[in-house]
Coordinates of C-alpha atoms in Angstrom, one line a residue:
Chain R
M1 CA 61.4 93.4 111.0
K2 CA 63.3 89.5 111.7
I3 CA 66.6 89.2 111.7
L4 CA 69.2 86.5 111.8
I5 CA 72.5 87.7 113.5
V6 CA 75.4 85.3 112.5
E7 CA 78.7 86.5 114.6
D8 CA 80.7 84.0 116.6
E9 CA 82.4 86.9 118.4
T10 CA 79.8 87.0 121.6
G11 CA 80.3 91.1 122.5
L12 CA 80.1 92.1 118.8
R13 CA 76.9 89.7 118.6
D14 CA 75.1 91.0 121.8
S15 CA 75.6 94.7 121.4
I16 CA 74.2 94.1 117.6
E17 CA 71.0 91.7 119.4
A18 CA 70.4 94.8 121.8
Y19 CA 70.8 97.2 119.1
F20 CA 68.0 95.8 117.1
T21 CA 66.2 94.3 119.7
G22 CA 63.3 96.9 120.4
S23 CA 60.2 98.7 118.8
D24 CA 60.3 97.3 114.9
S25 CA 62.5 94.4 115.3
I26 CA 63.0 90.5 116.2
C27 CA 66.6 89.1 116.6
E28 CA 67.7 85.3 116.2
T29 CA 71.3 85.0 116.3
A30 CA 73.3 82.2 115.2
T31 CA 77.2 81.5 116.9
N32 CA 78.6 78.9 114.3
F33 CA 78.0 78.3 110.7
T34 CA 75.9 74.7 111.6
T35 CA 73.5 76.4 113.6
A36 CA 73.2 79.3 110.8
L37 CA 72.9 76.9 108.1
A38 CA 70.2 75.1 110.2
K39 CA 68.2 78.6 111.0
V40 CA 68.3 79.9 107.3
S41 CA 67.5 76.2 106.0
V42 CA 63.8 76.2 108.5
Y43 CA 62.7 80.4 109.1
R44 CA 63.2 83.1 106.7
Y45 CA 64.4 86.7 107.8
D46 CA 63.7 90.1 106.4
C47 CA 67.6 90.4 106.6
V48 CA 70.8 87.9 107.5
I49 CA 73.6 89.9 109.3
L50 CA 76.4 87.6 108.5
D51 CA 80.1 87.2 109.3
L52 CA 82.3 85.3 107.1
T53 CA 85.1 83.9 109.6
L54 CA 82.6 81.4 111.4
P55 CA 83.7 78.4 113.2
H56 CA 83.2 75.4 111.0
G57 CA 82.8 77.1 107.8
N58 CA 82.3 79.9 105.9
G59 CA 79.9 82.4 105.6
L60 CA 79.6 83.1 101.8
D61 CA 78.3 79.5 101.6
I62 CA 75.2 80.8 103.5
V63 CA 74.7 82.8 100.9
K64 CA 75.0 80.1 98.6
H65 CA 72.7 78.5 100.2
L66 CA 70.1 80.5 100.4
K67 CA 70.3 81.8 97.0
E68 CA 70.4 77.5 95.7
H69 CA 67.1 77.6 97.3
S70 CA 66.1 80.2 96.0
H71 CA 65.2 82.2 99.4
N72 CA 64.6 86.0 99.0
D73 CA 66.2 86.8 102.9
G74 CA 68.3 89.9 102.7
V75 CA 72.1 89.6 103.1
L76 CA 74.3 92.2 104.8
I77 CA 77.9 90.7 105.2
I78 CA 79.9 91.8 108.2
S79 CA 83.5 91.2 108.0
A80 CA 87.2 92.1 108.9
K81 CA 88.0 91.1 105.9
N82 CA 88.1 93.9 103.3
S83 CA 89.8 92.1 100.4
L84 CA 87.8 93.6 97.5
D85 CA 87.8 89.5 96.6
D86 CA 85.4 88.9 99.3
R87 CA 83.7 91.5 98.8
L88 CA 83.4 91.0 95.1
T89 CA 82.9 87.5 95.6
G90 CA 80.0 88.2 98.4
L91 CA 78.2 90.5 96.4
D92 CA 78.1 88.7 93.3
L93 CA 76.9 85.3 94.8
G94 CA 74.2 87.5 95.9
A95 CA 74.7 89.5 99.0
D96 CA 72.9 92.5 99.4
D97 CA 75.3 94.7 101.4
Y98 CA 78.7 94.8 102.6
L99 CA 80.0 96.4 106.0
T100 CA 83.6 96.3 107.1
K101 CA 84.4 95.5 110.4
P102 CA 84.5 98.1 112.9
F103 CA 81.9 99.7 112.2
H104 CA 79.0 101.8 114.0
L105 CA 75.9 100.3 115.3
S106 CA 73.9 102.8 113.5
E107 CA 75.5 102.1 110.2
L108 CA 74.2 98.9 110.7
K109 CA 71.0 99.5 111.4
S110 CA 70.5 102.1 108.3
R111 CA 72.1 99.2 106.2
V112 CA 70.0 96.9 107.3
T113 CA 67.0 99.0 107.2
A114 CA 67.8 100.2 103.4
I115 CA 67.9 96.1 103.0
V116 CA 64.5 95.4 104.2
R117 CA 62.8 98.4 102.9
R118 CA 64.0 97.9 99.6
R119 CA 63.2 93.8 99.4
S120 CA 59.4 94.7 101.0
F121 CA 58.4 97.7 99.2
N122 CA 59.0 96.0 95.8
G123 CA 59.8 99.1 94.3
S124 CA 57.4 101.4 96.1
S125 CA 60.0 103.7 98.0
Q126 CA 58.3 105.8 100.2
L127 CA 59.7 106.1 103.4
K128 CA 57.0 107.7 105.6
F129 CA 57.8 109.3 109.2
N130 CA 54.5 111.0 110.8
E131 CA 54.2 114.2 108.5
I132 CA 57.5 113.6 106.6
S133 CA 57.7 111.5 103.7
I134 CA 60.5 111.1 101.5
D135 CA 60.9 109.5 98.4
L136 CA 63.9 107.7 98.2
D137 CA 64.0 107.2 94.4
A138 CA 64.2 110.7 93.3
K139 CA 65.4 111.7 96.5
V140 CA 62.7 114.3 97.5
V141 CA 61.6 114.8 101.4
R142 CA 58.3 116.3 101.5
V143 CA 56.8 117.9 105.0
N144 CA 52.9 117.7 104.9
E145 CA 53.5 117.5 101.0
A146 CA 55.2 120.3 100.3
V147 CA 58.4 120.0 99.3
V148 CA 61.7 120.9 101.2
K149 CA 64.9 121.0 99.8
F150 CA 67.7 119.1 101.1
T151 CA 71.5 119.1 100.3
R152 CA 73.0 115.3 99.6
K153 CA 74.7 115.5 103.2
E154 CA 71.4 116.5 105.2
Y155 CA 69.4 113.8 102.9
S156 CA 71.4 111.1 103.6
L157 CA 72.1 112.2 107.6
L158 CA 67.8 112.3 108.1
I159 CA 67.1 108.9 106.4
Y160 CA 70.0 108.2 108.9
F161 CA 68.3 109.7 111.7
I162 CA 64.6 107.8 110.6
A163 CA 66.8 104.4 110.5
N164 CA 68.3 104.8 113.6
K165 CA 65.2 106.4 115.4
G166 CA 64.9 105.8 119.4
K167 CA 68.7 105.9 119.3
V168 CA 71.5 108.1 120.0
V169 CA 73.6 108.5 117.5
S170 CA 77.2 109.2 118.1
K171 CA 79.2 112.1 116.3
S172 CA 81.7 109.6 115.5
A173 CA 78.8 107.4 113.7
I174 CA 77.7 110.5 111.9
A175 CA 80.9 111.9 111.1
E176 CA 82.1 108.3 109.3
H177 CA 78.5 107.8 107.4
L178 CA 78.7 111.4 105.9
W179 CA 82.5 111.4 105.2
G180 CA 83.7 107.8 105.1
D181 CA 86.2 107.0 107.9
S182 CA 89.2 107.3 105.0
I183 CA 88.9 111.3 105.3
D184 CA 89.9 112.5 108.2
I185 CA 88.9 115.8 109.1
A186 CA 89.7 117.8 111.9
D187 CA 87.2 119.3 113.4
N188 CA 84.0 117.8 112.0
F189 CA 82.2 117.3 115.0
D190 CA 81.4 121.6 114.0
F191 CA 80.6 120.7 110.6
I192 CA 78.1 118.1 112.2
Y193 CA 76.3 120.6 114.1
S194 CA 75.9 122.9 111.4
H195 CA 74.3 120.2 109.4
I196 CA 72.4 119.2 112.6
K197 CA 71.3 123.1 112.7
N198 CA 70.3 122.8 108.9
I199 CA 68.3 120.1 109.1
R200 CA 65.8 121.1 112.0
K201 CA 65.2 124.4 110.8
K202 CA 64.2 123.7 107.4
L203 CA 62.0 120.7 109.1
V204 CA 60.7 123.0 111.4
E205 CA 60.3 125.6 109.2
A206 CA 58.3 123.5 106.8
G207 CA 56.0 122.9 109.7
A208 CA 57.6 119.8 110.9
K209 CA 58.4 118.7 114.9
D210 CA 61.7 119.2 115.8
Y211 CA 62.4 115.2 116.1
I212 CA 66.4 115.8 116.3
H213 CA 67.5 116.0 120.0
A214 CA 71.2 116.4 121.2
A215 CA 72.5 114.0 123.8
Y216 CA 74.3 115.1 126.2
G217 CA 77.2 116.4 123.8
M218 CA 77.8 112.9 122.9
G219 CA 75.8 112.8 119.9
Y220 CA 71.8 113.3 118.5
K221 CA 68.5 111.4 118.9
F222 CA 66.0 111.6 116.2
T223 CA 62.6 110.8 117.8
D224 CA 59.4 111.6 118.1
A225 CA 58.9 111.2 122.1
Chain G
M1 CA 127.4 90.9 76.0
K2 CA 125.7 87.7 75.3
L3 CA 128.0 85.0 76.6
L4 CA 128.3 83.5 73.2
T5 CA 129.7 86.7 71.8
K6 CA 132.1 87.1 74.7
Y7 CA 133.3 83.1 74.6
N8 CA 133.6 84.0 70.3
R9 CA 135.4 86.6 71.2
I10 CA 137.8 85.2 73.6
N11 CA 137.6 81.8 71.5
I12 CA 138.2 82.9 68.0
G13 CA 141.2 85.6 69.2
L14 CA 142.7 83.4 71.0
T15 CA 142.8 80.6 68.0
V16 CA 143.6 83.3 65.8
I17 CA 146.2 84.4 67.5
I18 CA 147.9 81.2 68.0
M19 CA 147.3 79.8 64.4
L20 CA 149.9 82.7 63.3
V21 CA 152.3 82.0 65.4
T22 CA 151.9 78.5 64.3
G23 CA 151.7 79.3 60.9
L24 CA 154.9 81.8 61.8
I25 CA 157.4 78.9 63.5
Y26 CA 156.0 76.6 60.2
Y27 CA 157.4 79.1 57.8
Y28 CA 160.4 79.5 59.3
T29 CA 161.1 76.2 60.0
I30 CA 159.9 75.4 56.3
S31 CA 162.2 77.5 54.8
H32 CA 165.3 76.9 57.1
I33 CA 164.9 72.9 55.8
L34 CA 164.4 74.4 52.7
T35 CA 167.1 76.4 52.2
G36 CA 169.1 73.6 54.4
Q37 CA 168.8 71.1 50.9
I38 CA 169.9 73.8 48.4
D39 CA 173.0 74.7 50.5
K40 CA 173.6 71.0 50.2
D41 CA 173.2 71.1 46.3
L42 CA 175.4 74.3 46.3
V43 CA 178.2 72.4 48.4
L44 CA 178.0 69.0 46.3
E45 CA 178.3 71.3 43.2
E46 CA 181.4 73.1 44.7
N47 CA 183.3 69.5 45.5
E48 CA 182.5 68.4 41.8
V49 CA 184.4 71.6 41.0
F50 CA 187.1 70.9 43.5
S51 CA 187.5 67.2 42.2
Y52 CA 187.4 68.5 38.8
V53 CA 190.0 70.6 39.1
S54 CA 192.4 68.2 41.3
K55 CA 191.5 65.4 38.4
N56 CA 192.3 68.0 35.3
H57 CA 193.8 71.1 36.8
R58 CA 191.9 73.2 35.1
L59 CA 188.5 75.0 35.3
P60 CA 185.7 72.8 34.0
D61 CA 183.2 74.0 31.4
V62 CA 180.8 76.2 32.3
Y63 CA 177.0 75.5 31.4
E64 CA 174.3 76.1 33.0
S65 CA 171.5 73.5 33.8
N66 CA 168.7 72.6 36.9
H67 CA 168.5 76.5 38.0
Q68 CA 171.9 76.2 38.8
Q69 CA 175.3 78.5 37.6
I70 CA 179.0 78.5 38.4
I71 CA 180.7 81.1 37.3
F72 CA 184.8 81.3 38.0
T73 CA 186.1 84.6 38.4
P74 CA 190.2 85.1 38.3
L75 CA 191.4 86.8 41.5
K76 CA 194.2 89.1 42.3
E77 CA 196.3 89.2 45.8
E78 CA 193.0 89.2 47.6
K79 CA 191.5 86.0 49.6
I80 CA 187.7 85.2 49.6
K81 CA 185.9 83.7 52.7
R82 CA 183.5 80.9 51.7
R83 CA 180.0 81.7 52.3
F84 CA 176.3 81.4 51.4
L85 CA 174.7 84.0 50.7
D86 CA 171.1 85.1 49.4
T87 CA 170.9 86.7 46.3
T88 CA 169.0 86.6 42.5
Y89 CA 169.3 84.7 40.4
H90 CA 169.0 85.4 36.5
D91 CA 167.7 82.8 34.2
S92 CA 169.1 83.1 31.0
D93 CA 165.4 81.3 29.3
E94 CA 162.9 83.8 30.7
K95 CA 164.9 86.3 31.4
D96 CA 163.8 87.4 34.8
L97 CA 165.2 88.1 37.9
E98 CA 164.6 85.3 40.5
A99 CA 165.3 84.5 44.4
G100 CA 168.4 82.6 44.2
R101 CA 171.3 81.0 46.8
A102 CA 174.6 81.3 45.8
L103 CA 177.9 79.8 47.9
I104 CA 181.0 82.3 47.4
S105 CA 184.3 80.2 47.5
S106 CA 187.6 79.8 45.9
V107 CA 189.7 77.0 43.9
V108 CA 193.5 77.3 42.8
V109 CA 193.8 76.1 39.3
A110 CA 197.6 76.4 38.2
G111 CA 198.7 78.5 40.9
R112 CA 195.9 81.0 40.0
N113 CA 193.0 81.9 42.5
Y114 CA 189.5 81.9 40.7
R115 CA 186.1 83.2 42.6
V116 CA 184.2 80.6 42.4
L117 CA 180.0 81.4 42.4
V118 CA 177.4 78.9 42.8
T119 CA 173.9 80.2 42.4
Q120 CA 171.1 78.2 42.5
S121 CA 167.3 79.8 41.9
K122 CA 165.2 79.3 45.0
V123 CA 162.0 79.3 43.1
E124 CA 160.6 75.9 43.3
T125 CA 161.2 76.5 47.1
E126 CA 159.4 79.9 46.8
D127 CA 156.4 77.9 45.2
L128 CA 156.5 75.3 47.6
I129 CA 156.3 77.6 50.8
Q130 CA 153.5 79.3 49.0
I131 CA 151.8 76.5 48.6
I132 CA 152.1 75.4 52.1
F133 CA 151.4 79.2 53.4
L134 CA 148.4 79.0 51.4
I135 CA 147.0 75.8 52.5
T136 CA 147.6 77.0 56.2
I137 CA 146.0 79.8 55.9
G138 CA 143.2 77.9 54.1
V139 CA 143.3 75.8 56.8
I140 CA 143.0 78.6 59.7
V141 CA 139.5 79.9 57.9
A142 CA 137.8 76.5 57.6
L143 CA 138.7 75.9 61.2
L144 CA 137.5 79.6 62.5
A145 CA 134.5 78.8 60.6
I146 CA 133.6 75.4 62.2
L147 CA 134.2 76.9 65.3
L148 CA 132.4 79.6 64.9
I149 CA 129.5 77.6 63.8
L150 CA 130.1 74.7 66.2
N151 CA 130.6 77.3 68.9
R152 CA 127.0 78.5 68.5
V153 CA 125.4 74.9 67.9
I154 CA 126.8 73.7 70.6
L155 CA 126.3 76.8 73.4
K156 CA 122.8 77.5 71.7
S157 CA 121.8 73.7 72.4
I158 CA 124.2 73.4 75.9
W159 CA 122.5 77.0 77.1
K160 CA 118.9 76.1 76.4
P161 CA 117.8 75.0 79.9
F162 CA 120.2 77.6 81.3
Y163 CA 118.2 80.5 79.3
K164 CA 114.9 78.6 79.9
I165 CA 115.4 79.1 83.2
L166 CA 116.2 82.7 82.9
L167 CA 113.1 83.6 81.2
Q168 CA 111.1 82.0 83.7
L169 CA 112.9 83.9 86.5
K170 CA 112.4 87.0 84.7
D171 CA 108.5 86.3 84.6
F172 CA 108.7 85.2 88.3
S173 CA 105.8 87.1 89.8
L174 CA 104.7 86.7 93.5
A175 CA 101.1 88.0 92.9
N176 CA 100.6 85.9 90.3
H177 CA 100.1 82.2 90.6
A178 CA 102.3 80.5 88.1
S179 CA 105.1 78.5 89.9
I180 CA 108.3 77.9 88.3
Y181 CA 108.5 74.5 86.0
S182 CA 111.4 72.1 86.2
T183 CA 114.1 72.7 83.2
P184 CA 116.1 68.9 83.2
S185 CA 119.5 68.7 82.1
N186 CA 122.2 66.4 82.0
I187 CA 124.4 68.8 82.2
D188 CA 125.4 68.7 86.4
E189 CA 125.5 72.9 86.6
F190 CA 122.5 73.6 85.2
A191 CA 120.6 70.9 86.9
E192 CA 121.9 72.4 90.1
L193 CA 120.5 75.9 89.0
D194 CA 117.3 74.8 88.1
Q195 CA 116.6 72.9 91.5
A196 CA 118.1 75.8 93.8
V197 CA 115.9 78.3 91.4
I198 CA 112.8 76.2 92.2
S199 CA 113.2 75.5 96.0
M200 CA 114.1 79.6 96.2
A201 CA 110.9 79.9 94.1
D202 CA 108.8 77.7 96.3
R203 CA 110.3 79.1 99.6
V204 CA 109.7 82.7 98.6
K205 CA 106.7 82.4 97.9
S206 CA 105.7 80.1 100.6
D207 CA 107.1 82.9 103.1
Y208 CA 105.1 85.1 100.9
Q209 CA 101.8 83.4 101.4
N210 CA 102.1 83.2 104.9
L211 CA 103.1 87.0 105.0
K212 CA 99.9 87.7 103.4
V213 CA 98.2 85.3 105.5
F214 CA 99.5 86.5 108.2
T215 CA 98.4 89.8 107.2
E216 CA 95.1 89.1 106.7
N217 CA 94.7 87.2 110.3
A218 CA 96.4 90.4 112.4
S219 CA 94.0 92.5 110.1
H220 CA 91.0 90.2 111.4
E221 CA 92.3 89.9 115.2
L222 CA 92.7 93.5 115.2
M223 CA 89.6 94.7 113.7
T224 CA 87.5 92.3 116.0
P225 CA 88.0 93.6 118.9
I226 CA 88.4 97.2 117.8
S227 CA 84.3 96.6 116.3
I228 CA 84.0 95.1 119.5
I229 CA 84.7 98.3 121.8
N230 CA 83.2 100.2 119.4
S231 CA 79.9 98.4 119.7
K232 CA 80.1 98.6 123.2
L233 CA 80.1 102.2 123.1
D234 CA 77.2 102.6 120.8
T235 CA 75.4 100.7 123.5
L236 CA 77.0 102.4 126.2
V237 CA 75.7 105.8 124.8
Q238 CA 71.8 104.1 124.8
T239 CA 72.1 103.5 128.3
D240 CA 71.8 106.9 130.5
E241 CA 72.3 110.1 130.9
F242 CA 76.1 111.5 131.2
T243 CA 77.9 113.8 132.8
D244 CA 79.6 116.8 130.7
R245 CA 82.5 115.0 132.0
Q246 CA 82.2 111.6 131.0
S247 CA 80.6 112.6 127.6
K248 CA 84.0 114.3 127.4
L249 CA 85.3 110.6 127.9
L250 CA 83.3 108.9 125.6
N251 CA 83.7 111.3 122.6
D252 CA 87.9 110.6 123.6
I253 CA 87.2 106.9 123.5
Y254 CA 85.2 107.3 120.2
G255 CA 88.2 109.6 118.5
T256 CA 91.0 107.4 119.3
V257 CA 88.9 104.1 118.0
S258 CA 88.4 105.6 115.0
R259 CA 92.0 106.8 114.7
L260 CA 92.9 103.7 115.4
T261 CA 90.3 102.3 112.8
R262 CA 92.1 104.4 110.4
L263 CA 95.7 103.2 111.1
N264 CA 95.0 99.6 111.1
K265 CA 93.3 100.0 107.4
S266 CA 96.0 102.2 105.9
M267 CA 98.4 99.6 106.8
L268 CA 97.0 97.2 105.4
L269 CA 96.0 99.0 102.3
L270 CA 100.0 99.8 102.3
A271 CA 100.9 96.6 102.7
K272 CA 98.1 95.4 100.2
I273 CA 99.7 97.7 97.8
E274 CA 103.3 97.2 98.3
N275 CA 102.2 93.3 97.8
G276 CA 100.7 93.8 94.3
L277 CA 97.5 92.3 95.9
I278 CA 94.7 94.7 94.2
H279 CA 94.1 93.5 90.5
D280 CA 90.5 95.2 90.4
Q281 CA 91.1 97.7 87.7
S282 CA 88.6 99.5 85.9
D283 CA 88.3 102.6 83.9
V284 CA 88.1 105.5 86.3
N285 CA 86.9 108.9 85.6
L286 CA 89.1 111.0 87.6
K287 CA 87.5 114.1 87.4
A288 CA 84.5 112.7 89.1
V289 CA 86.5 111.2 91.9
L290 CA 87.9 114.4 92.5
E291 CA 84.6 116.2 92.1
E292 CA 83.7 113.8 94.9
A293 CA 86.5 114.1 97.1
L294 CA 86.0 118.0 96.7
Y295 CA 82.2 117.5 97.8
Q296 CA 84.0 115.9 101.2
H297 CA 86.2 118.3 101.6
E298 CA 83.4 121.1 101.3
E299 CA 82.8 122.4 104.8
L300 CA 86.7 123.0 105.9
V301 CA 87.4 124.3 102.7
E302 CA 84.1 126.8 103.5
Q303 CA 85.6 127.2 107.1
L304 CA 89.1 128.3 106.4
N305 CA 87.6 130.5 103.9
I306 CA 89.7 128.6 100.7
R307 CA 90.0 130.3 97.7
L308 CA 88.9 127.2 95.4
T309 CA 90.4 127.3 91.5
I310 CA 89.1 124.4 89.7
N311 CA 90.0 123.5 86.1
M312 CA 89.1 120.3 85.6
H313 CA 89.5 118.5 82.4
D314 CA 88.2 114.6 81.5
K315 CA 90.7 112.0 82.1
T316 CA 90.2 108.0 82.5
V317 CA 92.9 106.3 84.0
Q318 CA 92.8 102.5 84.4
A319 CA 92.9 101.9 88.0
N320 CA 91.1 100.5 91.0
K321 CA 88.7 103.2 91.9
S322 CA 89.0 103.3 95.5
L323 CA 92.5 103.5 95.1
M324 CA 92.7 106.4 93.1
E325 CA 89.5 108.0 95.8
I326 CA 91.7 107.5 99.2
M327 CA 94.6 109.6 96.5
C328 CA 92.6 112.2 95.6
N329 CA 91.1 112.6 99.1
N330 CA 94.7 112.5 100.8
L331 CA 96.4 115.0 98.4
L332 CA 93.0 117.2 98.5
S333 CA 93.3 117.1 102.6
N334 CA 96.8 117.6 102.7
A335 CA 96.0 120.8 100.7
I336 CA 93.4 121.8 103.2
R337 CA 95.0 120.7 106.6
H338 CA 98.0 122.3 105.7
N339 CA 96.2 125.6 104.1
H340 CA 95.8 128.2 106.4
Q341 CA 92.9 131.1 106.6
N342 CA 91.4 132.4 103.7
G343 CA 94.6 130.7 101.8
E344 CA 94.4 129.4 98.2
L345 CA 93.6 125.9 97.0
S346 CA 93.7 125.0 93.3
V347 CA 92.7 122.2 91.6
Y348 CA 94.2 121.4 87.6
L349 CA 93.8 118.2 85.8
S350 CA 94.8 117.5 82.3
Q351 CA 95.4 114.3 80.6
D352 CA 98.2 114.2 81.4
K353 CA 98.9 115.5 84.9
L354 CA 97.0 116.6 87.8
I355 CA 98.3 119.6 90.0
I356 CA 97.1 120.1 93.3
N357 CA 98.4 124.1 94.7
N358 CA 98.1 125.8 97.6
T359 CA 99.0 127.9 100.2
G360 CA 100.5 127.0 103.2
K361 CA 103.3 127.2 106.0
G362 CA 106.5 126.5 105.4
S363 CA 107.6 124.0 103.2
F364 CA 109.0 120.5 104.2
D365 CA 111.4 117.6 103.0
F366 CA 109.5 115.7 101.0
K367 CA 111.7 112.0 100.8
Q368 CA 110.9 112.2 104.7
V369 CA 107.3 112.8 104.5
I370 CA 106.6 110.1 102.3
K371 CA 108.0 107.8 104.5
R372 CA 105.7 105.8 107.0
F373 CA 104.7 107.7 109.8
H374 CA 106.5 111.0 109.3
K375 CA 104.2 113.8 110.9
S376 CA 104.0 117.4 110.9
D377 CA 103.8 119.5 113.8
G378 CA 100.5 119.8 114.9
S379 CA 99.1 117.6 112.1
E380 CA 96.2 115.7 112.8
G381 CA 96.9 112.7 110.4
I382 CA 98.2 109.0 111.2
G383 CA 101.4 109.6 109.2
L384 CA 100.8 107.5 106.0
G385 CA 98.6 109.7 104.1
L386 CA 101.5 110.1 101.7
T387 CA 102.8 107.2 102.1
L388 CA 99.8 105.9 100.7
C389 CA 99.8 108.3 97.5
K390 CA 103.2 107.7 96.9
Q391 CA 102.7 104.0 97.1
I392 CA 99.5 104.3 94.9
C393 CA 101.1 106.7 92.1
D394 CA 104.1 103.8 92.0
N395 CA 101.7 100.6 91.6
Y396 CA 100.0 102.7 88.4
G397 CA 103.4 104.6 87.0
F398 CA 102.3 107.7 87.9
T399 CA 104.9 109.8 89.2
L400 CA 104.3 111.9 92.2
S401 CA 106.4 114.8 92.9
Y402 CA 106.3 117.8 95.2
Q403 CA 107.5 121.1 94.7
P404 CA 107.6 124.4 97.2
D405 CA 107.8 127.5 96.2
G406 CA 108.0 129.9 99.2
K407 CA 104.6 130.0 100.4
L408 CA 103.2 127.7 97.8
H409 CA 102.9 124.1 97.9
T410 CA 102.4 121.9 94.3
F411 CA 102.1 118.3 94.4
L412 CA 102.1 117.0 91.1
V413 CA 100.6 113.7 89.5
I414 CA 102.4 112.8 85.6
F415 CA 100.3 110.2 84.5
N416 CA 103.2 110.0 81.9
N417 CA 102.7 106.3 81.6
P418 CA 99.2 104.8 80.8
N419 CA 100.7 101.4 80.1
S420 CA 102.0 100.7 82.7
L421 CA 101.3 97.4 84.3
Q422 CA 101.1 97.1 87.8
Y423 CA 102.8 94.0 89.2

């Protein structure tokens, strides 16, 4: 997928670019409003990762520009402002999703993947990973055509892993993904462990390979390597 | 008490007292003057008697006229002191008693001493005084009525700017953008008040605006470095293999960063609620919110082997959904975090209240706990959870209370005022 990262903070932009660049993505970057506007006017992207507070302009105007020209690029707004006004305006204008800073790169990747998937599959919502196929509408996971039952959290975690395949996903990111950052659950790393254990067990018992690997006590990595 | 009422009370009270005093003085003065007039008549009559006696050496014939009587009574040895007195006058025509004024004197006729009693009716004087009195009363009443009406009209029109300003002040709110309009007045005090109110409102608004901008900026400025740290950490963990010690350190940093994030977000949220900046309201199904919150906490409940009792009825509130989620999550998370192994937790939701009841260690001082950054021993939280709950409840007119009962802690949210507006 082709992605445009519009972010003025070098540190953050570089990290996002590094995280996204790889097996299946091409990344371009823009550091200010003018460049960003120039790029979206000329090129089409699967998804634009858009910061709202930019030098020389407001990111929302880029969303407006895209909609006015009927460009179908996906837009994910990333902003430190979590005021509900911005969120609503952004979504009203046609942004696909909104992620409040700070976020985990794995969360960003999972959201971007979801947006791109929704846009490119045009309603057919099958996600395939080797022998695992997931019906995203019905939320049903099949391994070699046999249905495997997952709990809501396990299902959500599996999708998250597939979106971040090949990357180490930290426990902190998993915890925030599953419980949200407003919930402060002590010892939630233990719960993560038991959820992961269940997913692995269910997949392996259904005949899939064991794709989830623990990564040096830091987190987990979903990979078929 | 209204200004008009107060003003009228004082004004009319004083007017009545002054009028009454004036009336009394008036009455006594007139009555004194008229009595003096009668006394002069009496003396005149006496003098006529004396001159008649000295000329004719006999008593004059007694006849009655002009409401006047003269009576001569022969005296023996006693002396008569000449004096005026108030008496009654017996009118022979009308045969009734009238108030009268008399002069007692004595005259010597042919060596014999006579008492002379000259009496004059005061009925005309009385009539006169009565008329004067009635006119005075009439004037007082008319004056009072005019004063009342005048006060009402004048006060109403003069104080109009004041009430206008007051009304605007009452409706003044930082959250909405309406500003205070100038209320022109040709009365210096009101014009000054108007100016003062307007400049105060402008100042408050601009201060508030600055604060809001500062809060937003502070959030932005803080969140950006935090998100860079976060993303760098995410990038770092992709790079290489780590030793146990390194991954322990990295995990600690992750934990701290996420705690910093939560703290910052909570503070911002608190500031927003306090400033009434959250307007986005909808019908929120509290039962669904609680069910979701319970689902999010299911691992903890299982881990502590807490016996969960749930009795929830449908309840919809007009509120912001995120705030309701935060409130339910915080209350539940407290009830679980401060619970013990094999403890109990019950959640009861009805049309008018939410009760969360849990077993736990010791009791605490609710007033202390809802203060910012208060933490009980061993608490993992950031110390803003209950403060947030309290603020959210206040915002929507709910009442949050805490009742300790030995080892049982009860948090109670009463939705007593569904129509309560947020400011």
